[in-house]
Amino acid sequence: MASVIWMSVFCLLCVEVVLCLFSMLPLPHTVWRSISKVLRMSAVESSLTFIVRFLVVGLAIGVFDSIQSIQGLQEQISVTDPNDLYSAMSLSSRKQRIFRAERNLYLAGFCFALIFIIRRLFQLAAQNADLVDEIKVASGRTRPPTASQLSSSVPAAISGTETAPRTNETDQELTEVAPIENETESSSGHEDGVPRQRRGFSQGPDS
């Protein structure tokens, strides 16, 4: 019965190693998102919690039993007489039992540690999937302009840059034309005034 139990522990260790390697693979985001959704289902989560607790308790009992067996066998070996043939035969058998007990201790210890490691790895993978979804949602809200939007905005920007200097040039032309008109008006008024004064001087003595 004990051999069947420890064989099942060895099979459990192989499964945990496979799960640990699977959790470290660079899988696509969709795979981890689907896995996290399945693991967060209420039925699956409750059943996994029950299985993990059962395994933790069973492995803890196995570790404690292996330690007790190793200590008891070592005490028996310490009191055996190496000169006695029967004691020598029992000594070899006890050493074999110590070897099996240490093997069982290693199996149970590794299984016990890998349970928590695998649980943490899957938790980190689920959190990573959630963060990737949040980043996609945030980037969708502040999405950069597409190629069509950029192509439609470039001609408008070019036309705006072309019309702006033209308006500035027309304003400068108008400001330059205004003083010229003022100068022409003042010059024409001055020329008109001089003949009038001369006419007045010329007509004065005759009248």
Short mmCIF file of C-alpha atoms in Angstrom, two decimals:
data_model
loop_
_atom_site.label_atom_id
_atom_site.label_comp_id
_atom_site.label_asym_id
_atom_site.label_seq_id
_atom_site.Cartn_x
_atom_site.Cartn_y
_atom_site.Cartn_z
CA MET A 1 0.00 0.00 0.00
CA ALA A 2 2.82 2.37 0.88
CA SER A 3 4.54 1.73 -2.44
CA VAL A 4 1.32 2.62 -4.31
CA ILE A 5 1.01 5.86 -2.36
CA TRP A 6 4.57 6.92 -3.06
CA MET A 7 4.23 5.95 -6.71
CA SER A 8 1.23 8.28 -6.91
CA VAL A 9 3.36 10.99 -5.28
CA PHE A 10 5.99 10.47 -7.99
CA CYS A 11 3.30 10.79 -10.70
CA LEU A 12 2.09 13.97 -9.01
CA LEU A 13 5.63 15.34 -9.09
CA CYS A 14 5.86 14.65 -12.85
CA VAL A 15 2.55 16.44 -13.44
CA GLU A 16 3.70 19.42 -11.39
CA VAL A 17 6.96 19.65 -13.35
CA VAL A 18 5.00 19.68 -16.60
CA LEU A 19 2.66 22.39 -15.30
CA CYS A 20 5.60 24.44 -14.09
CA LEU A 21 7.25 24.27 -17.50
CA PHE A 22 3.95 25.05 -19.21
CA SER A 23 3.47 28.17 -17.09
CA MET A 24 6.88 29.46 -18.19
CA LEU A 25 6.24 29.06 -21.92
CA PRO A 26 5.83 32.26 -24.01
CA LEU A 27 2.24 31.53 -24.97
CA PRO A 28 0.01 34.09 -26.75
CA HIS A 29 -2.08 36.50 -24.76
CA THR A 30 -5.35 34.90 -25.87
CA VAL A 31 -4.32 31.53 -24.42
CA TRP A 32 -3.55 32.97 -20.99
CA ARG A 33 -6.72 35.03 -21.04
CA SER A 34 -8.83 31.95 -21.74
CA ILE A 35 -6.98 29.97 -19.05
CA SER A 36 -7.52 32.73 -16.49
CA LYS A 37 -11.22 32.89 -17.35
CA VAL A 38 -11.56 29.13 -16.85
CA LEU A 39 -9.65 29.18 -13.56
CA ARG A 40 -11.77 32.05 -12.23
CA MET A 41 -15.02 30.20 -12.70
CA SER A 42 -16.66 29.53 -9.35
CA ALA A 43 -16.97 25.74 -9.79
CA VAL A 44 -13.42 25.33 -11.07
CA GLU A 45 -11.97 27.60 -8.42
CA SER A 46 -13.73 25.81 -5.56
CA SER A 47 -12.71 22.36 -6.83
CA LEU A 48 -9.09 23.43 -7.34
CA THR A 49 -8.98 24.92 -3.85
CA PHE A 50 -10.24 21.65 -2.37
CA ILE A 51 -7.70 19.59 -4.37
CA VAL A 52 -4.80 21.86 -3.40
CA ARG A 53 -5.72 21.72 0.28
CA PHE A 54 -6.02 17.94 0.16
CA LEU A 55 -2.63 17.59 -1.52
CA VAL A 56 -0.97 19.99 0.89
CA VAL A 57 -2.27 18.09 3.91
CA GLY A 58 -1.36 14.69 2.42
CA LEU A 59 2.14 15.79 1.43
CA ALA A 60 2.73 17.37 4.83
CA ILE A 61 1.77 14.08 6.47
CA GLY A 62 4.10 12.24 4.06
CA VAL A 63 7.02 14.54 4.87
CA PHE A 64 6.44 14.13 8.61
CA ASP A 65 6.17 10.32 8.28
CA SER A 66 9.38 10.13 6.24
CA ILE A 67 11.28 12.18 8.79
CA GLN A 68 10.02 9.96 11.62
CA SER A 69 11.00 6.81 9.70
CA ILE A 70 14.51 8.11 9.00
CA GLN A 71 15.07 9.04 12.63
CA GLY A 72 13.81 5.66 13.89
CA LEU A 73 15.96 3.68 11.46
CA GLN A 74 19.04 5.69 12.30
CA GLU A 75 18.50 4.97 16.00
CA GLN A 76 18.16 1.24 15.26
CA ILE A 77 21.36 1.25 13.19
CA SER A 78 23.27 2.99 15.96
CA VAL A 79 22.51 0.18 18.45
CA THR A 80 23.19 -2.80 16.15
CA ASP A 81 26.28 -4.96 16.58
CA PRO A 82 28.33 -5.16 13.35
CA ASN A 83 29.95 -8.44 14.46
CA ASP A 84 26.64 -10.29 14.59
CA LEU A 85 25.64 -11.83 11.24
CA TYR A 86 21.94 -11.29 11.84
CA SER A 87 22.62 -7.73 12.88
CA ALA A 88 24.66 -7.21 9.72
CA MET A 89 21.82 -8.49 7.54
CA SER A 90 19.33 -6.34 9.39
CA LEU A 91 21.74 -3.41 9.06
CA SER A 92 21.77 -3.67 5.25
CA SER A 93 17.99 -3.93 5.12
CA ARG A 94 17.65 -0.93 7.42
CA LYS A 95 19.97 1.10 5.21
CA GLN A 96 17.77 0.24 2.26
CA ARG A 97 14.76 1.37 4.24
CA ILE A 98 16.56 4.61 5.10
CA PHE A 99 17.28 5.15 1.40
CA ARG A 100 13.57 4.67 0.55
CA ALA A 101 12.51 6.96 3.38
CA GLU A 102 14.88 9.70 2.17
CA ARG A 103 13.63 9.22 -1.40
CA ASN A 104 10.04 9.58 -0.18
CA LEU A 105 11.02 12.67 1.79
CA TYR A 106 12.51 14.29 -1.31
CA LEU A 107 9.47 13.41 -3.42
CA ALA A 108 7.02 14.81 -0.89
CA GLY A 109 9.13 17.92 -0.28
CA PHE A 110 9.47 18.75 -3.97
CA CYS A 111 5.74 18.17 -4.55
CA PHE A 112 4.89 20.35 -1.57
CA ALA A 113 7.07 23.20 -2.84
CA LEU A 114 5.94 22.97 -6.47
CA ILE A 115 2.28 23.31 -5.50
CA PHE A 116 2.87 26.85 -4.23
CA ILE A 117 5.24 27.69 -7.08
CA ILE A 118 2.73 26.62 -9.75
CA ARG A 119 -0.08 28.48 -8.01
CA ARG A 120 1.96 31.69 -7.93
CA LEU A 121 3.04 31.32 -11.56
CA PHE A 122 -0.56 30.98 -12.77
CA GLN A 123 -1.59 33.95 -10.63
CA LEU A 124 1.11 36.07 -12.24
CA ALA A 125 0.07 34.90 -15.70
CA ALA A 126 -3.56 35.86 -14.99
CA GLN A 127 -2.51 39.27 -13.67
CA ASN A 128 -0.38 39.79 -16.76
CA ALA A 129 -3.35 38.96 -18.99
CA ASP A 130 -5.50 41.48 -17.09
CA LEU A 131 -2.86 44.18 -17.44
CA VAL A 132 -2.56 43.56 -21.17
CA ASP A 133 -6.34 43.93 -21.53
CA GLU A 134 -6.29 47.19 -19.55
CA ILE A 135 -3.46 48.54 -21.70
CA LYS A 136 -5.39 47.67 -24.86
CA VAL A 137 -8.50 49.44 -23.55
CA ALA A 138 -6.47 52.52 -22.59
CA SER A 139 -4.69 52.60 -25.93
CA GLY A 140 -8.04 52.25 -27.70
CA ARG A 141 -9.33 55.38 -25.96
CA THR A 142 -6.26 57.39 -26.95
CA ARG A 143 -5.79 55.77 -30.33
CA PRO A 144 -3.35 57.56 -32.66
CA PRO A 145 -4.66 58.88 -36.01
CA THR A 146 -4.91 56.36 -38.81
CA ALA A 147 -3.27 56.65 -42.23
CA SER A 148 -6.49 57.91 -43.86
CA GLN A 149 -6.87 60.62 -41.23
CA LEU A 150 -3.28 61.69 -41.70
CA SER A 151 -3.67 61.77 -45.51
CA SER A 152 -6.78 63.95 -45.21
CA SER A 153 -5.18 66.31 -42.73
CA VAL A 154 -1.97 66.88 -44.70
CA PRO A 155 -3.59 68.77 -47.66
CA ALA A 156 -5.54 70.95 -45.26
CA ALA A 157 -2.36 71.82 -43.41
CA ILE A 158 -0.55 72.56 -46.67
CA SER A 159 -3.37 74.79 -47.92
CA GLY A 160 -3.41 76.61 -44.60
CA THR A 161 0.30 77.26 -44.79
CA GLU A 162 -0.08 78.52 -48.37
CA THR A 163 -2.98 80.92 -47.68
CA ALA A 164 -1.41 82.41 -44.59
CA PRO A 165 1.59 84.01 -46.38
CA ARG A 166 -0.71 85.24 -49.15
CA THR A 167 -2.90 87.11 -46.68
CA ASN A 168 0.18 88.58 -45.06
CA GLU A 169 1.46 89.70 -48.46
CA THR A 170 -1.86 91.37 -49.32
CA ASP A 171 -1.87 93.19 -45.98
CA GLN A 172 1.64 94.44 -46.61
CA GLU A 173 0.66 95.61 -50.11
CA LEU A 174 -2.31 97.49 -48.70
CA THR A 175 -0.17 99.18 -46.07
CA GLU A 176 2.35 100.17 -48.75
CA VAL A 177 -0.34 101.53 -51.09
CA ALA A 178 -1.92 103.76 -48.45
CA PRO A 179 1.11 106.07 -47.93
CA ILE A 180 1.59 106.34 -51.68
CA GLU A 181 -2.00 107.55 -52.09
CA ASN A 182 -1.53 110.04 -49.27
CA GLU A 183 1.62 111.36 -50.89
CA THR A 184 -0.09 111.73 -54.26
CA GLU A 185 -3.01 113.58 -52.69
CA SER A 186 -0.71 115.95 -50.83
CA SER A 187 1.41 116.58 -53.92
CA SER A 188 -1.64 117.26 -56.08
CA GLY A 189 -3.02 119.69 -53.51
CA HIS A 190 0.27 121.52 -53.36
CA GLU A 191 0.48 121.84 -57.13
CA ASP A 192 -3.08 123.13 -57.30
CA GLY A 193 -2.36 125.75 -54.64
CA VAL A 194 0.64 127.28 -56.35
CA PRO A 195 -1.11 128.32 -59.57
CA ARG A 196 -3.99 129.68 -57.58
CA GLN A 197 -1.69 131.91 -55.60
CA ARG A 198 0.06 133.01 -58.77
CA ARG A 199 -3.24 133.77 -60.40
CA GLY A 200 -4.23 135.78 -57.40
CA PHE A 201 -1.05 137.82 -57.54
CA SER A 202 -1.42 138.25 -61.28
CA GLN A 203 -5.04 139.35 -61.13
CA GLY A 204 -4.56 141.73 -58.18
CA PRO A 205 -2.94 144.80 -59.87
CA ASP A 206 -5.20 144.63 -62.85
CA SER A 207 -8.25 144.75 -60.74
#
